[in-house]
Coordinates of C-alpha atoms in Angstrom, one line a residue:
M946 CA -0.8 -1.9 -19.4
I947 CA -2.6 -1.3 -15.2
S948 CA -5.5 0.8 -15.6
D949 CA -8.1 2.9 -14.1
R950 CA -10.5 0.2 -15.6
S951 CA -8.1 -2.4 -14.1
L952 CA -8.6 -0.4 -9.7
I953 CA -11.5 0.1 -8.2
T954 CA -11.7 3.4 -6.1
P955 CA -13.8 4.3 -2.6
D956 CA -17.2 5.4 -3.2
W957 CA -16.7 7.3 -0.4
P958 CA -17.6 12.1 0.0
A959 CA -13.5 12.0 1.1
P960 CA -12.6 15.9 0.8
A961 CA -11.0 16.3 -3.2
N962 CA -7.5 15.6 -1.8
V963 CA -7.6 12.8 -0.6
R964 CA -6.7 9.3 -2.4
A965 CA -7.4 6.1 -2.6
V966 CA -7.9 3.1 -5.0
C967 CA -7.5 -0.9 -4.7
T968 CA -5.8 -2.7 -7.4
T969 CA -7.2 -6.2 -8.4
R970 CA -5.9 -8.9 -10.3
M971 CA -6.1 -7.7 -13.0
G972 CA -2.8 -4.6 -15.3
G973 CA 0.3 -6.6 -14.7
V974 CA 3.1 -8.7 -15.6
S975 CA 3.6 -11.9 -13.1
Q976 CA 2.4 -15.2 -14.7
A977 CA -0.1 -17.9 -13.8
P978 CA -0.4 -18.5 -10.1
W979 CA -0.2 -14.9 -9.7
D980 CA -1.8 -13.6 -12.4
S981 CA -1.3 -10.4 -13.4
M982 CA -0.9 -7.6 -11.2
N983 CA 0.2 -9.2 -7.8
L984 CA 2.0 -7.1 -5.0
G985 CA 3.2 -9.7 -2.5
S986 CA 7.2 -10.4 -3.0
H987 CA 6.6 -13.0 -0.5
V988 CA 4.6 -15.5 -2.4
G989 CA 7.4 -16.8 -4.2
D990 CA 6.1 -14.9 -7.7
D991 CA 9.2 -13.7 -9.8
S992 CA 11.1 -10.5 -8.2
Q993 CA 11.2 -8.4 -10.7
H994 CA 8.0 -8.7 -12.1
V995 CA 7.2 -7.3 -8.0
Q996 CA 8.4 -4.9 -8.7
E997 CA 7.2 -3.8 -11.9
N998 CA 4.0 -4.7 -10.9
R999 CA 5.2 -2.0 -7.8
Q1000 CA 6.9 0.3 -10.0
R1001 CA 3.2 0.8 -12.6
L1002 CA 0.5 1.3 -9.5
A1003 CA 2.9 4.7 -8.4
A1004 CA 2.8 5.5 -11.3
L1005 CA -0.2 5.5 -12.1
A1006 CA -0.8 7.6 -8.6
G1007 CA 1.7 10.1 -9.7
I1008 CA 3.4 9.3 -6.5
E1009 CA 7.1 8.4 -6.1
L1010 CA 7.4 4.1 -5.8
C1011 CA 10.4 5.3 -2.8
N1012 CA 7.5 7.2 -1.3
V1013 CA 4.7 3.9 -0.5
G1014 CA 5.0 2.3 2.6
W1015 CA 4.8 -1.0 2.4
L1016 CA 4.9 -3.1 5.6
D1017 CA 5.9 -6.5 7.0
Q1018 CA 2.4 -7.3 7.3
V1019 CA 2.4 -10.0 10.9
H1020 CA -1.5 -9.9 11.4
G1021 CA -0.2 -8.1 14.9
T1022 CA -1.8 -4.7 15.6
N1023 CA 1.4 -2.5 15.2
V1024 CA 0.2 1.3 13.5
V1025 CA 3.9 3.1 12.2
S1026 CA 3.4 6.7 10.8
L1027 CA 5.0 7.2 7.7
P1028 CA 6.9 8.1 6.6
V1029 CA 9.6 6.2 8.0
T1030 CA 12.8 4.2 7.1
G1031 CA 12.2 0.6 6.2
V1032 CA 9.6 -1.8 6.2
P1033 CA 7.9 -2.0 9.5
R1034 CA 6.7 -5.3 10.4
A1035 CA 3.0 -3.7 11.3
D1036 CA 0.2 -3.9 10.1
A1037 CA -0.7 -0.4 9.8
S1038 CA -0.1 2.8 9.0
H1039 CA -1.1 6.9 9.0
T1040 CA 0.6 10.2 7.3
G1041 CA -0.1 13.6 7.3
Q1042 CA 2.2 13.7 4.4
P1043 CA 1.0 15.0 0.7
G1044 CA 2.4 12.1 -1.5
C1045 CA 3.3 9.4 1.5
A1046 CA 0.4 6.8 0.6
C1047 CA -0.6 3.8 2.7
V1048 CA -0.8 0.9 1.2
I1049 CA -1.6 -2.8 2.8
M1050 CA -1.7 -5.5 1.2
T1051 CA -4.5 -8.8 1.3
A1052 CA -6.0 -11.5 -0.3
D1053 CA -9.4 -12.4 2.1
C1054 CA -8.3 -10.2 5.1
L1055 CA -9.9 -7.1 5.2
P1056 CA -8.0 -3.7 3.5
V1057 CA -9.6 -0.7 6.2
L1058 CA -8.7 3.4 4.5
L1059 CA -9.3 6.2 7.0
C1060 CA -9.1 9.9 6.1
D1061 CA -10.0 12.7 8.3
V1062 CA -13.6 15.5 6.8
S1063 CA -10.6 18.0 6.2
G1064 CA -8.8 15.8 4.1
T1065 CA -4.8 16.8 6.0
R1066 CA -4.2 12.4 7.6
V1067 CA -4.4 8.8 6.0
G1068 CA -4.2 5.5 7.0
A1069 CA -5.1 1.8 6.3
A1070 CA -5.5 -1.1 8.1
H1071 CA -4.5 -4.6 7.6
A1072 CA -7.5 -5.8 9.1
G1073 CA -8.0 -10.1 9.7
W1074 CA -9.4 -11.6 11.8
R1075 CA -6.3 -11.9 14.4
S1076 CA -5.5 -8.0 13.4
L1077 CA -9.3 -7.1 14.0
C1078 CA -9.6 -9.4 16.6
G1079 CA -7.0 -7.7 18.5
G1080 CA -7.8 -4.3 18.2
V1081 CA -5.9 -2.8 15.1
L1082 CA -8.7 -0.3 14.1
E1083 CA -9.3 1.2 16.9
E1084 CA -5.1 1.5 17.1
L1085 CA -4.9 3.4 14.2
V1086 CA -7.8 5.5 15.2
S1087 CA -6.0 6.6 18.2
G1088 CA -2.6 6.3 16.5
M1089 CA -4.1 8.5 14.1
G1090 CA -5.5 11.8 17.0
G1091 CA -8.2 13.9 16.9
N1092 CA -11.9 13.7 16.5
P1093 CA -13.4 10.3 15.5
A1094 CA -16.2 11.0 14.5
E1095 CA -13.9 13.3 12.1
L1096 CA -12.8 10.4 10.4
M1097 CA -14.5 8.4 7.4
A1098 CA -13.6 4.2 6.7
W1099 CA -13.5 2.8 3.4
L1100 CA -14.1 -1.2 3.6
G1101 CA -12.2 -3.1 0.2
P1102 CA -12.7 -6.0 -0.7
A1103 CA -12.3 -9.2 1.7
I1104 CA -13.7 -12.8 1.9
G1105 CA -17.7 -12.2 1.3
P1106 CA -19.8 -13.4 4.8
Q1107 CA -21.7 -16.4 2.6
Q1108 CA -17.2 -18.0 2.4
F1109 CA -15.6 -17.3 5.1
E1110 CA -15.6 -20.3 7.7
V1111 CA -14.5 -19.9 11.2
G1112 CA -13.7 -22.4 14.6
A1113 CA -15.5 -21.3 17.7
E1114 CA -12.2 -20.4 18.6
V1115 CA -12.8 -17.3 16.9
R1116 CA -16.1 -16.6 17.4
D1117 CA -15.0 -17.4 21.3
A1118 CA -12.5 -14.3 20.4
F1119 CA -14.4 -11.4 19.6
L1120 CA -17.2 -11.7 22.2
L1121 CA -15.1 -11.9 24.8
Y1122 CA -14.7 -8.5 23.4
D1123 CA -18.6 -7.5 23.2
P1124 CA -21.1 -9.9 22.7
A1125 CA -22.7 -8.1 20.0
A1126 CA -20.0 -9.5 18.2
A1127 CA -22.3 -12.7 18.2
D1128 CA -24.3 -10.8 15.1
A1129 CA -21.4 -11.1 12.2
F1130 CA -22.0 -14.7 12.8
S1131 CA -24.4 -17.9 12.8
E1132 CA -24.6 -21.5 12.7
R1133 CA -24.1 -22.7 9.0
G1134 CA -21.0 -23.6 8.8
A1135 CA -20.1 -26.5 6.0
R1136 CA -17.9 -28.4 9.4
A1137 CA -19.7 -29.2 13.1
G1138 CA -18.5 -26.2 15.7
H1139 CA -18.3 -23.7 12.8
Y1140 CA -19.5 -20.6 11.8
M1141 CA -20.2 -19.0 9.2
A1142 CA -18.5 -14.9 10.0
D1143 CA -19.2 -11.4 8.7
I1144 CA -15.6 -9.8 9.0
Y1145 CA -17.3 -6.2 7.0
L1146 CA -19.6 -6.1 10.3
L1147 CA -17.4 -7.3 12.8
A1148 CA -15.3 -3.7 11.5
R1149 CA -17.8 -1.7 11.2
Q1150 CA -18.8 -3.2 15.0
R1151 CA -15.3 -1.9 16.3
L1152 CA -14.4 0.8 13.8
A1153 CA -19.5 2.5 15.6
A1154 CA -17.3 1.3 19.2
S1155 CA -14.0 4.1 18.2
G1156 CA -16.8 6.5 17.7
V1157 CA -16.3 6.0 13.5
S1158 CA -19.5 5.7 12.2
Q1159 CA -18.7 7.2 8.9
V1160 CA -17.8 3.6 7.5
Y1161 CA -18.6 2.8 3.9
G1162 CA -18.1 -0.1 0.9
G1163 CA -17.8 -3.3 2.0
D1164 CA -19.9 -5.3 -0.1
R1165 CA -17.5 -7.3 -2.6
C1166 CA -16.2 -10.9 -1.8
T1167 CA -12.5 -12.0 -2.8
V1168 CA -13.4 -15.4 -2.6
S1169 CA -16.3 -15.3 -4.8
E1170 CA -14.7 -12.5 -7.7
P1171 CA -11.5 -15.6 -8.8
Q1172 CA -11.0 -12.7 -11.9
T1173 CA -11.0 -10.3 -10.3
F1174 CA -8.8 -11.2 -7.0
F1175 CA -6.5 -12.8 -5.5
S1176 CA -8.1 -15.2 -2.6
Y1177 CA -5.6 -17.2 -0.1
R1178 CA -9.0 -19.4 1.0
R1179 CA -9.9 -19.8 -2.9
D1180 CA -6.4 -20.9 -4.5
G1181 CA -3.3 -22.1 -1.8
Q1182 CA -0.7 -20.1 -4.0
T1183 CA -1.7 -16.9 -5.5
G1184 CA -1.0 -13.0 -5.6
R1185 CA -2.1 -10.3 -2.9
M1186 CA -4.5 -7.3 -4.1
A1187 CA -2.9 -3.8 -2.7
S1188 CA -5.5 -0.7 -1.5
M1189 CA -3.6 2.0 -0.8
I1190 CA -4.0 5.6 0.5
W1191 CA -3.2 9.2 0.1
L1192 CA -2.9 12.9 0.1
S1193 CA -2.2 14.9 -3.4
D1194 CA -0.9 18.4 -3.2
N1195 CA -3.1 19.3 -5.9
P1196 CA -6.6 18.4 -5.9

């Protein structure tokens, strides 16, 4: 059974009514290679297992499963305001409605959770390199409204800088936006013409450029912790974790 020990709780000074969790691969019912807390319905797992895992997460959070805002993530920059009917094609969401959860699924890509310091709005973004480079964080910050300086962010588990090897085209795409992104790439990839990328630093740079200076997290590696995290780059066929944030009526 999923428990608090199967979850990661962000260490950040969020308001008391802001709740957030990130699942690990532990605490669910899925069988290998999706063992065990797989929350992705698109990875080949038994649909009944996925539904049970999602129900367990909602129950632990104390919210109705129908109020969890699952997205059809496509590595883009579209942002939706929750609640919304169906499963929208988007890579970020935000809401000001208590009991309605923003959720992002990942297995190496970077989940970014946001809230404002007054506890009136929360948001979540799927920041794989394509979405991140395309501006998904900027779109989410803009969509949440208000003063970006009053937002804080938490960077959830993602592929770490010692594992994230990318081609020169990825580095070039980021440098076209900001030459300072060069600091997030080192020329020590295992293959010629490849670089090791720090997706956490890239996200911090984009958030800072958007006016968000309070940034926490960003210290785990999904690839290097196989007992704790799913990793698509490490395993290929695998499950998905969820990073979820919501406003509570009972702080």
